[in-house]
Coordinates of C-alpha atoms and ligand atoms in Angstrom, one line a residue:
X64 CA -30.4 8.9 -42.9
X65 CA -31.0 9.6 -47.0
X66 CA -32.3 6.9 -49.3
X67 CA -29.9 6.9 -52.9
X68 CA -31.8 5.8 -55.8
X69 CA -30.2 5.6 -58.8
X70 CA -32.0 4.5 -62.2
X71 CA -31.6 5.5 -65.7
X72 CA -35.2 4.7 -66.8
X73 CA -36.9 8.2 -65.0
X74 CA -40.5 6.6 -64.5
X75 CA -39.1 3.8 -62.5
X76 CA -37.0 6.7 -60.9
X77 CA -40.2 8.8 -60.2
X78 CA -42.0 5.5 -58.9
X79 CA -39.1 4.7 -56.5
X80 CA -38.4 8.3 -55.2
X81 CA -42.5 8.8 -54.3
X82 CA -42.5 5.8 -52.6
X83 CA -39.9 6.1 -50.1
X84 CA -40.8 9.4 -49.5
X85 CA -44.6 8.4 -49.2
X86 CA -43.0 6.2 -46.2
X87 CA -40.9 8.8 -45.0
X88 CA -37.6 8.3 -46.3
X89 CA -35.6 11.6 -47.6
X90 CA -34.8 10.5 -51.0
X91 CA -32.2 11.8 -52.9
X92 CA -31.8 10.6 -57.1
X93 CA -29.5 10.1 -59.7
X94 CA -29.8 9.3 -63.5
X95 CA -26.8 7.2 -63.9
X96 CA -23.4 5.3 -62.0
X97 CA -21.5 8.2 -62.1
X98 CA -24.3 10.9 -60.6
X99 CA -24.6 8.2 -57.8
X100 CA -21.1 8.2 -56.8
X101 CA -20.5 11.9 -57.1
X102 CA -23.4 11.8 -54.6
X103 CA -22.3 8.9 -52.4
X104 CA -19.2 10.8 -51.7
X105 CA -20.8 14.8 -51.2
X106 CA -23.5 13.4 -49.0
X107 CA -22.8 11.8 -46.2
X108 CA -26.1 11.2 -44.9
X109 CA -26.8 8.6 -47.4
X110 CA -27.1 5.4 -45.5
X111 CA -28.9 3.1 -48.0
X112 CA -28.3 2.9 -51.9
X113 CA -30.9 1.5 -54.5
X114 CA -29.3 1.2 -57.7
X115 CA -30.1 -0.3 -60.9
X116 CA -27.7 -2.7 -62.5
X117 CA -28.0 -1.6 -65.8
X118 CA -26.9 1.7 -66.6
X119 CA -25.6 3.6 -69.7
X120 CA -21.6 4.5 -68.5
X121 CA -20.7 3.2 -65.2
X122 CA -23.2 0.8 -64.4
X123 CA -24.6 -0.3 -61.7
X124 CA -22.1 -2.9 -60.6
X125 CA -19.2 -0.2 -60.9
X126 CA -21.0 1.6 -58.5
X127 CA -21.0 -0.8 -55.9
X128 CA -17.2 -1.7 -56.3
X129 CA -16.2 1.9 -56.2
X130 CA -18.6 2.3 -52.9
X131 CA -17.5 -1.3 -51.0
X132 CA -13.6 -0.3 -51.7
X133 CA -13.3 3.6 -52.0
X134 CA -15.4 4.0 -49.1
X135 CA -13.4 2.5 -45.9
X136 CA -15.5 2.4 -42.8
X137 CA -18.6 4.7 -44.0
X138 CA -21.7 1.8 -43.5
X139 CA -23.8 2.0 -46.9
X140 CA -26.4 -1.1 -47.3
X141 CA -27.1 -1.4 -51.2
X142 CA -29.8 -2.9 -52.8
X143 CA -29.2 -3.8 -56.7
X144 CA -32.0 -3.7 -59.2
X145 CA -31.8 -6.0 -61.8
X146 CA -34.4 -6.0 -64.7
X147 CA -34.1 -9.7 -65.2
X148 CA -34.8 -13.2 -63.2
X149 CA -32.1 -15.2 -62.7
X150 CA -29.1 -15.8 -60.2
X151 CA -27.0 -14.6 -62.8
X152 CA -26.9 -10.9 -62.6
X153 CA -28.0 -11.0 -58.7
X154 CA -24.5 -13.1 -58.2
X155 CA -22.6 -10.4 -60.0
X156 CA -24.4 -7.9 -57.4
X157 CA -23.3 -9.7 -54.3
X158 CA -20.1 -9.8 -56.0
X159 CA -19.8 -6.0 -56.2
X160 CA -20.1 -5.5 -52.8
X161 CA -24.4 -5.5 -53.2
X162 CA -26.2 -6.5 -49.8
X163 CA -29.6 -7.3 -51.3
X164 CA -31.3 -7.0 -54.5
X165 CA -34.8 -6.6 -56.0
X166 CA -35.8 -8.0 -59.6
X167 CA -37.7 -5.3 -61.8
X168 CA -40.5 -5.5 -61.9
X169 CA -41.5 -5.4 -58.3
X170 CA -43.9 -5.2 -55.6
X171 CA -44.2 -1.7 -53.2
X172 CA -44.0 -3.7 -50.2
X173 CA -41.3 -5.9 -51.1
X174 CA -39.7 -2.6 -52.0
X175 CA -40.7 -1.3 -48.9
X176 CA -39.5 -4.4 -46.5
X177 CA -36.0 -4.6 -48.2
X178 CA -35.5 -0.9 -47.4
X179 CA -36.4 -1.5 -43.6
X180 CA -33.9 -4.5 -43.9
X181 CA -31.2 -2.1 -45.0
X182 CA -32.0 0.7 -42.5
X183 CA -32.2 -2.1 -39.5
X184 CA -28.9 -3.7 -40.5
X185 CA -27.2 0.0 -41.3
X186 CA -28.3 0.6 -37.4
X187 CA -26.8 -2.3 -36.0
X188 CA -23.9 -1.7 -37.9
X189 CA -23.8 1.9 -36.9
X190 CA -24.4 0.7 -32.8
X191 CA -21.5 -2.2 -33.2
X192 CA -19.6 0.8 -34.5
X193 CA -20.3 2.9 -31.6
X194 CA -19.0 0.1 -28.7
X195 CA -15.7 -0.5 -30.6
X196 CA -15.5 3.2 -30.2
X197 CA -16.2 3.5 -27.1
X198 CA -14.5 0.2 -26.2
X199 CA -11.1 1.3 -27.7
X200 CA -11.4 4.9 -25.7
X201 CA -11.9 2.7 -22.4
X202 CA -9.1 0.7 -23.5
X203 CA -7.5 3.6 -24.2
X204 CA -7.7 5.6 -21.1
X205 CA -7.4 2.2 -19.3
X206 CA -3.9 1.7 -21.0
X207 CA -3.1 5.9 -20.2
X208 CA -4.0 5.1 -16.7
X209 CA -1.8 2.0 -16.2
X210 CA 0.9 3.7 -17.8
X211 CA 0.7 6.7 -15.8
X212 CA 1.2 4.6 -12.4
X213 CA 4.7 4.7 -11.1
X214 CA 4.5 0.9 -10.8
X215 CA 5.0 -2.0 -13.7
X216 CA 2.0 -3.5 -14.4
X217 CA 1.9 -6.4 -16.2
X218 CA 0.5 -10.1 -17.6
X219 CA 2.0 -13.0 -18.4
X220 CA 1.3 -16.0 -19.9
X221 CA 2.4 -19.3 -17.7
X222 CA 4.6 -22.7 -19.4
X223 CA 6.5 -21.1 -21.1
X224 CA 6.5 -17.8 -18.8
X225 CA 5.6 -15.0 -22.0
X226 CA 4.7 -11.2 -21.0
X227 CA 1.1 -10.4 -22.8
X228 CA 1.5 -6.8 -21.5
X229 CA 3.3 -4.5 -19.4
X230 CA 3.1 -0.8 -19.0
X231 CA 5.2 1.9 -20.1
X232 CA 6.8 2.2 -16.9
X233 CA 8.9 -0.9 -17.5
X234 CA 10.5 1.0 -20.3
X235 CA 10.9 4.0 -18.2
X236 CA 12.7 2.1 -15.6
X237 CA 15.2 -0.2 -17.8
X238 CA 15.2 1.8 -21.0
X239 CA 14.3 1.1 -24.2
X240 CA 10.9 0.2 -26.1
X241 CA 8.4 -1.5 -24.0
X242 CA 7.4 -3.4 -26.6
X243 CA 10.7 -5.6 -26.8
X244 CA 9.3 -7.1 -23.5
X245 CA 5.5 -8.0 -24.9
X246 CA 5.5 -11.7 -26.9
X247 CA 8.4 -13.1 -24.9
X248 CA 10.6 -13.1 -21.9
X249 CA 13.1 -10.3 -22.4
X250 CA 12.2 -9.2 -18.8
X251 CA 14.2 -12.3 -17.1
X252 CA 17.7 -11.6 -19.2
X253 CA 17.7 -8.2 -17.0
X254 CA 17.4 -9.9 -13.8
X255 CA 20.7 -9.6 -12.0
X256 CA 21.9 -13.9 -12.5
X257 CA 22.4 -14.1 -8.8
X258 CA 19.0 -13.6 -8.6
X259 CA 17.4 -15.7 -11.3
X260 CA 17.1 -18.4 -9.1
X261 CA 14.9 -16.6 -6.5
X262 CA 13.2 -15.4 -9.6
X263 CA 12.5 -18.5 -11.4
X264 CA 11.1 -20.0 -8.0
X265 CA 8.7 -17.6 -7.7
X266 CA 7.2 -18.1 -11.2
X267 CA 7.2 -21.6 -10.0
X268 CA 4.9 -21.4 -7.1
X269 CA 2.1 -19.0 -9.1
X270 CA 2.6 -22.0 -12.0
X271 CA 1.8 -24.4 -9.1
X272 CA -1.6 -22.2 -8.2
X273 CA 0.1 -20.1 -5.3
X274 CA -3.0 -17.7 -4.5
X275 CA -0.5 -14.6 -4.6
X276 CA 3.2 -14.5 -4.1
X277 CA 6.3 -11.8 -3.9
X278 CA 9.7 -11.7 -4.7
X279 CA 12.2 -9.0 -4.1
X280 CA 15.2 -9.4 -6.7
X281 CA 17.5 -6.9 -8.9
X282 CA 17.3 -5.7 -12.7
X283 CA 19.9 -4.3 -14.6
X284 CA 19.1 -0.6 -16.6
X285 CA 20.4 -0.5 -20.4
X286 CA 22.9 2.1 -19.2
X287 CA 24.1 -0.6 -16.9
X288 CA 22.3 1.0 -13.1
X289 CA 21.2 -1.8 -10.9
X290 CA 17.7 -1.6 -9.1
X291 CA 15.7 -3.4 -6.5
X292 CA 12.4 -4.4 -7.2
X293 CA 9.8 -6.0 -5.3
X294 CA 7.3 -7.9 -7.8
X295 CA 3.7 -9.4 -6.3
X296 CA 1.7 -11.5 -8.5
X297 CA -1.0 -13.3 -8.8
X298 CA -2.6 -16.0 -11.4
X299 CA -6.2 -15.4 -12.9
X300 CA -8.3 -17.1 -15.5
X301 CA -9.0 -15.2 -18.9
X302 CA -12.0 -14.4 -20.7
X303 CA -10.9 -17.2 -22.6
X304 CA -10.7 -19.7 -19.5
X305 CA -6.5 -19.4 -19.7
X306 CA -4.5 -19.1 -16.9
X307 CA -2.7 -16.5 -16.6
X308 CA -0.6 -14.0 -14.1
X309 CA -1.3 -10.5 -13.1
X310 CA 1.3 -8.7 -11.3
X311 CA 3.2 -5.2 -10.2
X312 CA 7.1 -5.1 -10.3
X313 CA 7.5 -1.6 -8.0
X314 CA 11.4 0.1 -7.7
X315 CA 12.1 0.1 -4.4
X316 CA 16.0 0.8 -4.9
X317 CA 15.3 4.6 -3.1
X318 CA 13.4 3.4 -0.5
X319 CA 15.5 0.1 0.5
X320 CA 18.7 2.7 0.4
X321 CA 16.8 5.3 2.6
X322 CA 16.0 2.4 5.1
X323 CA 19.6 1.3 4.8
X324 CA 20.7 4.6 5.7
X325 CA 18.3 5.1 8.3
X326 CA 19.3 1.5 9.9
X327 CA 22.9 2.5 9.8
X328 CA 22.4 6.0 11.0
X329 CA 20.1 4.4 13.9
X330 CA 22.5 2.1 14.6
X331 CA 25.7 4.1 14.9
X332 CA 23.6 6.5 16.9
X333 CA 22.9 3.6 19.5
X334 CA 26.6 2.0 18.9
X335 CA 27.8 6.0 19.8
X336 CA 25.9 6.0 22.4
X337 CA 26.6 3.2 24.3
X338 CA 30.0 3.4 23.3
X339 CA 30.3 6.8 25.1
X340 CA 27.9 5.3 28.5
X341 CA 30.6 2.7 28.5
X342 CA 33.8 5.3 28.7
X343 CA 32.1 7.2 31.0
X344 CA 30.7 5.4 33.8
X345 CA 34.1 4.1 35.1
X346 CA 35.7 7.6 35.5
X347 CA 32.6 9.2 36.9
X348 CA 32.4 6.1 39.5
X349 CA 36.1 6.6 40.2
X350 CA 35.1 10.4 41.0
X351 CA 32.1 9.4 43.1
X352 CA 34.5 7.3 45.2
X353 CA 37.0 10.0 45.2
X354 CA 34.7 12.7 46.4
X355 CA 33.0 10.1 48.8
X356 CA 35.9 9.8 50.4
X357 CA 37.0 13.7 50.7
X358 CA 33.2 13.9 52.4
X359 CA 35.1 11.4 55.2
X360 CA 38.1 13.7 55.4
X361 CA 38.2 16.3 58.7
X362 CA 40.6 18.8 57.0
X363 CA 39.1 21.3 54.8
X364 CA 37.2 24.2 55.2
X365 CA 33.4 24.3 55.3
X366 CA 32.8 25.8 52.2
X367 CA 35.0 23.2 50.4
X368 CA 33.0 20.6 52.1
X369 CA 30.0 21.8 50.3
X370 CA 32.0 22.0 47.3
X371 CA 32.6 18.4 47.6
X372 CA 29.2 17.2 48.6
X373 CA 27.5 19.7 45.6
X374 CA 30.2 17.5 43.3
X375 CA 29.2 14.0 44.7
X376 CA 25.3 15.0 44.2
X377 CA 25.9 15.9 40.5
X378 CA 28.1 12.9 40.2
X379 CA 25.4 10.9 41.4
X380 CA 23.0 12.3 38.8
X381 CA 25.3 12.2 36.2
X382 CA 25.6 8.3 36.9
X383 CA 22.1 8.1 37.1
X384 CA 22.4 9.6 33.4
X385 CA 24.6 7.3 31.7
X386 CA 22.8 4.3 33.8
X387 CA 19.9 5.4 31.7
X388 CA 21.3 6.4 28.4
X389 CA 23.2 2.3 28.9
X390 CA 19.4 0.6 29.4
X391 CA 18.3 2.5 26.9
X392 CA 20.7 1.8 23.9
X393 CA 20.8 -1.9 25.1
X394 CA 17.0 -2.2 25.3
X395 CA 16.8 -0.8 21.8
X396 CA 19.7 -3.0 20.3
X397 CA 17.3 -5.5 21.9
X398 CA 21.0 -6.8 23.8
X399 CA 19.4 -7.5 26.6
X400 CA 21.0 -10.9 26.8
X401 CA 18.6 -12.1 29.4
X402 CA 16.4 -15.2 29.1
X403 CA 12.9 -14.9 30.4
X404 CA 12.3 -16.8 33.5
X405 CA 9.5 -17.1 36.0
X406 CA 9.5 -13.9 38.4
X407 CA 6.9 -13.1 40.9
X408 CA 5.9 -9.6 40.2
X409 CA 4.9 -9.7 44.2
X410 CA 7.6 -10.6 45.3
X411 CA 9.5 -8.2 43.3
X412 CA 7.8 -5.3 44.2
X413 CA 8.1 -6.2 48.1
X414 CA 11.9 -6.3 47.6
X415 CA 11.4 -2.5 45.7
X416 CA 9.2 -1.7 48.4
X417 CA 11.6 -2.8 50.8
X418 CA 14.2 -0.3 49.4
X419 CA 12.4 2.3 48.8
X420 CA 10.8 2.6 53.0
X421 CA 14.1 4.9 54.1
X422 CA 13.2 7.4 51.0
X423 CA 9.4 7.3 52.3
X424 CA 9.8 7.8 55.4
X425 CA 11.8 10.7 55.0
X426 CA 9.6 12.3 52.9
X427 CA 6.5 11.6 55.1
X428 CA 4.5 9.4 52.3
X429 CA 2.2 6.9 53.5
X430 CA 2.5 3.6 51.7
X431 CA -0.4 1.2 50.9
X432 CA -0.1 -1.9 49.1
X433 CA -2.3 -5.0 48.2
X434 CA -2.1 -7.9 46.3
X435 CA 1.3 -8.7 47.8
X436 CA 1.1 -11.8 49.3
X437 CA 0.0 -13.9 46.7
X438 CA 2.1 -15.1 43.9
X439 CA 1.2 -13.3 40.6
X440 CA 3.8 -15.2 38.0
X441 CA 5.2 -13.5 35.0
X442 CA 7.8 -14.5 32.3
X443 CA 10.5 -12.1 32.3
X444 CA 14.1 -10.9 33.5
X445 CA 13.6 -10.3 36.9
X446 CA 16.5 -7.3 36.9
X447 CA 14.4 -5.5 34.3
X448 CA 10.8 -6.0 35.8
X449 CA 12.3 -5.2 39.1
X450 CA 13.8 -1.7 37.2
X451 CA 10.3 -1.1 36.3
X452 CA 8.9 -1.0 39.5
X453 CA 11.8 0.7 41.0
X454 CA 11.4 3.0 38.3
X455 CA 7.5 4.2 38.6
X456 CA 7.6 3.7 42.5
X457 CA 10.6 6.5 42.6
X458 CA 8.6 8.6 40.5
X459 CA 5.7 8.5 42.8
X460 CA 8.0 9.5 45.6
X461 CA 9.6 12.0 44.0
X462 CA 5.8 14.1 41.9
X463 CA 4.3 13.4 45.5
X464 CA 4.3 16.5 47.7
X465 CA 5.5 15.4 51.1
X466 CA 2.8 14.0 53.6
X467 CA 1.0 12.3 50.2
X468 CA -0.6 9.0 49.9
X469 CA 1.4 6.1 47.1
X470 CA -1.2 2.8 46.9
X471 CA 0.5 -0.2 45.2
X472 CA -1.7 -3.0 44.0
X473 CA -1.5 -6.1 41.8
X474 CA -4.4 -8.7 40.9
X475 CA -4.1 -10.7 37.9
X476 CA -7.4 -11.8 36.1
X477 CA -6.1 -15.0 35.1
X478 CA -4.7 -13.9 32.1
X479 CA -2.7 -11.2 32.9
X480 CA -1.1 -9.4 35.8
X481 CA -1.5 -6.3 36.7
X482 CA 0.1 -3.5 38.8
X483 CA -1.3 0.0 39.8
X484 CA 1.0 2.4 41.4
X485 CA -1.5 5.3 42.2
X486 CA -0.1 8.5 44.0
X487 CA -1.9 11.6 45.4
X488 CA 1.0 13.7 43.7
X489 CA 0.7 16.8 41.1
X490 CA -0.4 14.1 38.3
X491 CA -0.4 14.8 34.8
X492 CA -1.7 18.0 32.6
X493 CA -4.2 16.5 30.2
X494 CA -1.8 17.3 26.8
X495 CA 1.2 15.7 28.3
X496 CA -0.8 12.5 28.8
X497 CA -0.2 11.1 25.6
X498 CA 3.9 11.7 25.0
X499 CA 4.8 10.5 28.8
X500 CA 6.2 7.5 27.3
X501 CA 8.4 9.1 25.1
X502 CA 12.2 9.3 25.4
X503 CA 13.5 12.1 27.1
X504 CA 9.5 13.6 27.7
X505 CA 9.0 15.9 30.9
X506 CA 5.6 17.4 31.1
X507 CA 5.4 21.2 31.8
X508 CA 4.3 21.1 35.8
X509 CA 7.3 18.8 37.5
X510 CA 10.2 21.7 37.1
X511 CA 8.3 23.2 40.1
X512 CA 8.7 20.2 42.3
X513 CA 11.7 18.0 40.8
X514 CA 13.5 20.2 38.4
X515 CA 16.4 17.2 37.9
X516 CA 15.4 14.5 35.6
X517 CA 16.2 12.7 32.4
X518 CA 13.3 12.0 31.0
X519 CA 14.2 8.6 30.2
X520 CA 12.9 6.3 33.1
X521 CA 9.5 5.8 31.6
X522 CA 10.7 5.5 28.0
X523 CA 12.7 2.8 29.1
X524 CA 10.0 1.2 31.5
X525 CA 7.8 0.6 28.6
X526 CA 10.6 -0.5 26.4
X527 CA 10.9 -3.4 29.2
X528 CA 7.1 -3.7 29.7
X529 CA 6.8 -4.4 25.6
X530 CA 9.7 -6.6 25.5
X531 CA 8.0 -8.6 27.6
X532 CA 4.9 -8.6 25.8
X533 CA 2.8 -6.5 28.0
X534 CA 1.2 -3.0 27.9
X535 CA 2.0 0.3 30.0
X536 CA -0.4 3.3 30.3
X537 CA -1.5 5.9 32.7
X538 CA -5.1 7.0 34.1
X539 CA -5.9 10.2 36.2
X540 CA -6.1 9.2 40.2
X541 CA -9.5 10.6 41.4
X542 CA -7.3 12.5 44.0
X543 CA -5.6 14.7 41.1
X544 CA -2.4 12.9 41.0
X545 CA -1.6 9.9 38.9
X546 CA -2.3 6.2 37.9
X547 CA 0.5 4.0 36.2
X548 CA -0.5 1.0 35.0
X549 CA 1.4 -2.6 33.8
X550 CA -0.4 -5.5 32.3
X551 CA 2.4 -8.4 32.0
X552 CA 0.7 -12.5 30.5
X553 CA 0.6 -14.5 34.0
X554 CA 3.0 -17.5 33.4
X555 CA 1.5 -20.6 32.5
X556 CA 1.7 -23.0 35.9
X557 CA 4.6 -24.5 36.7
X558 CA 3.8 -27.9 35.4
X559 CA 3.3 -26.7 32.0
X560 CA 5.4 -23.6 31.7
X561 CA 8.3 -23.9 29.2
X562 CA 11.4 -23.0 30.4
X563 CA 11.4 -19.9 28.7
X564 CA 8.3 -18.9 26.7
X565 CA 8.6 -15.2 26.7
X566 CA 11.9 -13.4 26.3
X567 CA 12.1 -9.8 27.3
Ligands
LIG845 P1 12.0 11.9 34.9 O1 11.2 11.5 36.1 O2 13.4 11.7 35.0 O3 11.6 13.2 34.4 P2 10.5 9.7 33.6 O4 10.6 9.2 32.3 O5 10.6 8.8 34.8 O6 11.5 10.9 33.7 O7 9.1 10.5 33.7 C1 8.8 11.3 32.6 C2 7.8 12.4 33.0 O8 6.5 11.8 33.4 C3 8.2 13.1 34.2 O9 9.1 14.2 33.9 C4 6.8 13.6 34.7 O10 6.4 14.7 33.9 C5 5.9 12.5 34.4 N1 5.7 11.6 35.5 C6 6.2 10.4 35.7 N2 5.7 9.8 36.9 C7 4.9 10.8 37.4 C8 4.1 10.8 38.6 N3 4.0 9.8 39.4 N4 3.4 11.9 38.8 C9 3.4 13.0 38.0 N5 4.1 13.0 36.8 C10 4.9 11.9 36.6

């Protein structure tokens, strides 16, 4: 940074210039007002100005106006010499925009200390400078930032509700200049008026001190669209100590439509579905009967009788397909209409069990089975949980090689039951493992044993199992073959149970 001294008298010139430069300073000179500003304003490096007062021309004073006004934001810290005592011409100094002065004659080291003055308070001045700089580019790239988001972000103030700030995106969204929204509360005249209300009473609870609160309502465009928007808020404090609230409004109208549309598509699907279960299942029953009773007929030639008794199989199975497709579009609908009561999962699977022994037998299975002569209480409906069991002891019988082994057990822990129907069948390949309990899933190795199936029975077991609050999952049986697993809450006693605590 350059020294500027300017003085007509050339000795105190000389005097000046070798003493600043005897301390250091790169000094540059000028014989009168107008030399000093043509230099002020070539040479920028000129942080500190000496001049004297009285000049031939344009004085002193002259100078200092033309550099405190001419000058804009360029730092310069003068120092006026005056050749006489008196407040007099040091007032008219200050007044010109001086920042010091010295009286002529004076000492080097008072010389000397005004000058380090000048060059400490041009280097604060030139630091403060720096941060508002560098504070308006954080600002800056803060503001870019925020705008760039493809939410509304904004502040407002609270009693009466203003907007501080929001971001660009508002004007994106509704139109317009954002600005028309800052200083007031434009924002709430495009609030749909049906929804005002909701709107209003959510400002209301962050005014009361709500922590954080939400509110999904609908804004009119300036070309007349409507959107839904989901707003979350919260207030904070200032820097100044004022409350205040912080918060994101986010357009949701795509998503809320695609969600609609997927809920309606879902839904007809399901409606379609059961609709077609419905129409079906009383026909095909009337054909099973039908064909049921050609099997009882003695007429007919041998080859038609297999005809008939091929039919009645695939009618079976066909049953056993809308049966399926039925539990499954209820249990998704959740139209289950059942109320949970207390069943014994014991005495359930006996009565499954119990069903089941012809299709055993046949097949040459050996049946084990613990844990069944104790009570082991569940909340549920006692068709569906008895579905279940049907449902994975079937599938034991039916992946279990003839001459296998199918162990049934059920403890509970006190806290929940649980059933194990383990099998010494052809199990599970490791990578089906993880999709067997999704709808319509058939792993890769049962074709070879049991090439009929719908794929549905365990999608819908677990359905069940979750409506009634419990978990499903399968483990690898040491013997190869497969685990399936049910963990269901154990009813609360009796005594204490309400009469229907878990719905399924
Ligand atoms: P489905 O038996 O009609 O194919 P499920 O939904 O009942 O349909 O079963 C889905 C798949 O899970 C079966 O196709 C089979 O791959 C596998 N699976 C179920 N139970 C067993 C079991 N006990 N042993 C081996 N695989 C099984």
């Amino acid at each position: 940074m350059k020294i500027l001294a300017a003085d007509d008298d050339a000795l105190s010139l000389r005097v000046l210039q070798r003493s600043l430069e005897k301390w250091g300073h790169e000094v540059v000179t000028a014989t009168d007002g107008s030399l000093a500003w043509k230099a002020l304003l070539e040479d920028f490096a000129i942080g500190v100005m000496i001049v004297d007062l009285n000049m031939p021309g344009m004085d002193g004073l002259e100078v200092c106006r033309l550099a405190r006004e001419a000058l804009g934001e360029r730092v310069i810290y003068i120092i006026v010499l005056t050749a006489k005592r008196g407040a007099e011409s040091m007032l008219q100094g200050f007044a010109a925009g001086a920042d010091d002065y010295l009286t002529k004659p004076f000492r080097p080291d008072e010389l000397r200390a005004r000058v380090d003055v000048g060059f400490r308070v041009i280097g604060l001045q030139r630091m403060l400078a720096e941060r508002v700089v560098a504070h308006e580019a954080t600002q800056r790239r803060y503001r870019e930032l925020v705008d760039s988001l493809d939410v509304i972000v904004w502040e407002a103030e609270l009693e009466p509700w203003r907007h501080r700030f929001v971001s660009q995106q508002a004007a994106q969204l509704l139109g317009g200049r954002v600005d028309r929204f800052v200083d007031c509360d434009m924002w709430l005249s495009h609030v749909l008026p049906a929804d005002r209300p909701a709107v209003e009473a959510y400002r209301e609870r962050l005014v009361a001190g709500a922590p954080v609160a939400e509110c999904d309502y609908h804004v009119m465009t300036d070309d007349g669209r409507v959107l839904a928007v989901r707003d979350q808020a919260r207030p904070v404090l200032d820097d100044q100590g004022t409350r205040r609230v912080r918060g994101v409004t986010i357009d949701v109208t795509e998503r809320r439509r695609a969600r609609e549309q997927f809920e309606a598509a879902m839904k007809m699907q399901a409606d379609f579905v059961n609709f077609a279960s419905h129409q079906l299942r009383t026909p095909l029953t009337g054909i099973k009967w039908m064909l049921e009773l050609a099997m009882t007929e003695e007429d007919g030639s041998a080859d038609m009788r297999g005809f008939v008794a091929d039919s009645l199989e695939a009618s079976g199975r066909l049953i056993v397909l809308v049966n399926d497709l039925l539990s499954v579009s209820r249990l998704e609908a959740a139209r289950t209409g059942s109320a949970a009561s207390r069943c014994d999962v014991a005495q359930l699977m006996q009565e499954v069990l119990a069903d089941i022994q012809p299709v055993v037998r046949k097949s040459d299975h050996r049946l084990e089975w613990s844990g069944l002569d104790v009570e082991h209480a569940v909340m549920g409906d006692s068709q569906l949980l008895r579905q279940v069991l049907q449902n994975l002891m079937s599938n034991a019988v039916k992946y279990t090689p003839p001459g296998g082994r199918i162990e049934v057990a059920i403890t509970n822990d006190g806290a929940e039951v649980l059933c194990a129907v383990t099998d010494t069948g052809i199990g599970v390949p490791e990578a089906a493992r993880p999709r067997l309990f999704e709808k319509f899933f058939r792993a890769d190795n049962v074709s070879r044993v049991e090439t009929e199936g719908t794929g549905l029975g365990l999608y819908i077991v677990r359905l069940i199992v979750e409506r009634a609050h419990g978990r499903i999952w399968f483990e690898p049986a040491e013997s190869g073959g497969s685990r399936f697993l049910i963990a269901l809450p154990l009813a609360a006693t009796p005594e204490t149970a309400p009469a229907s605590a878990v719905e399924v």
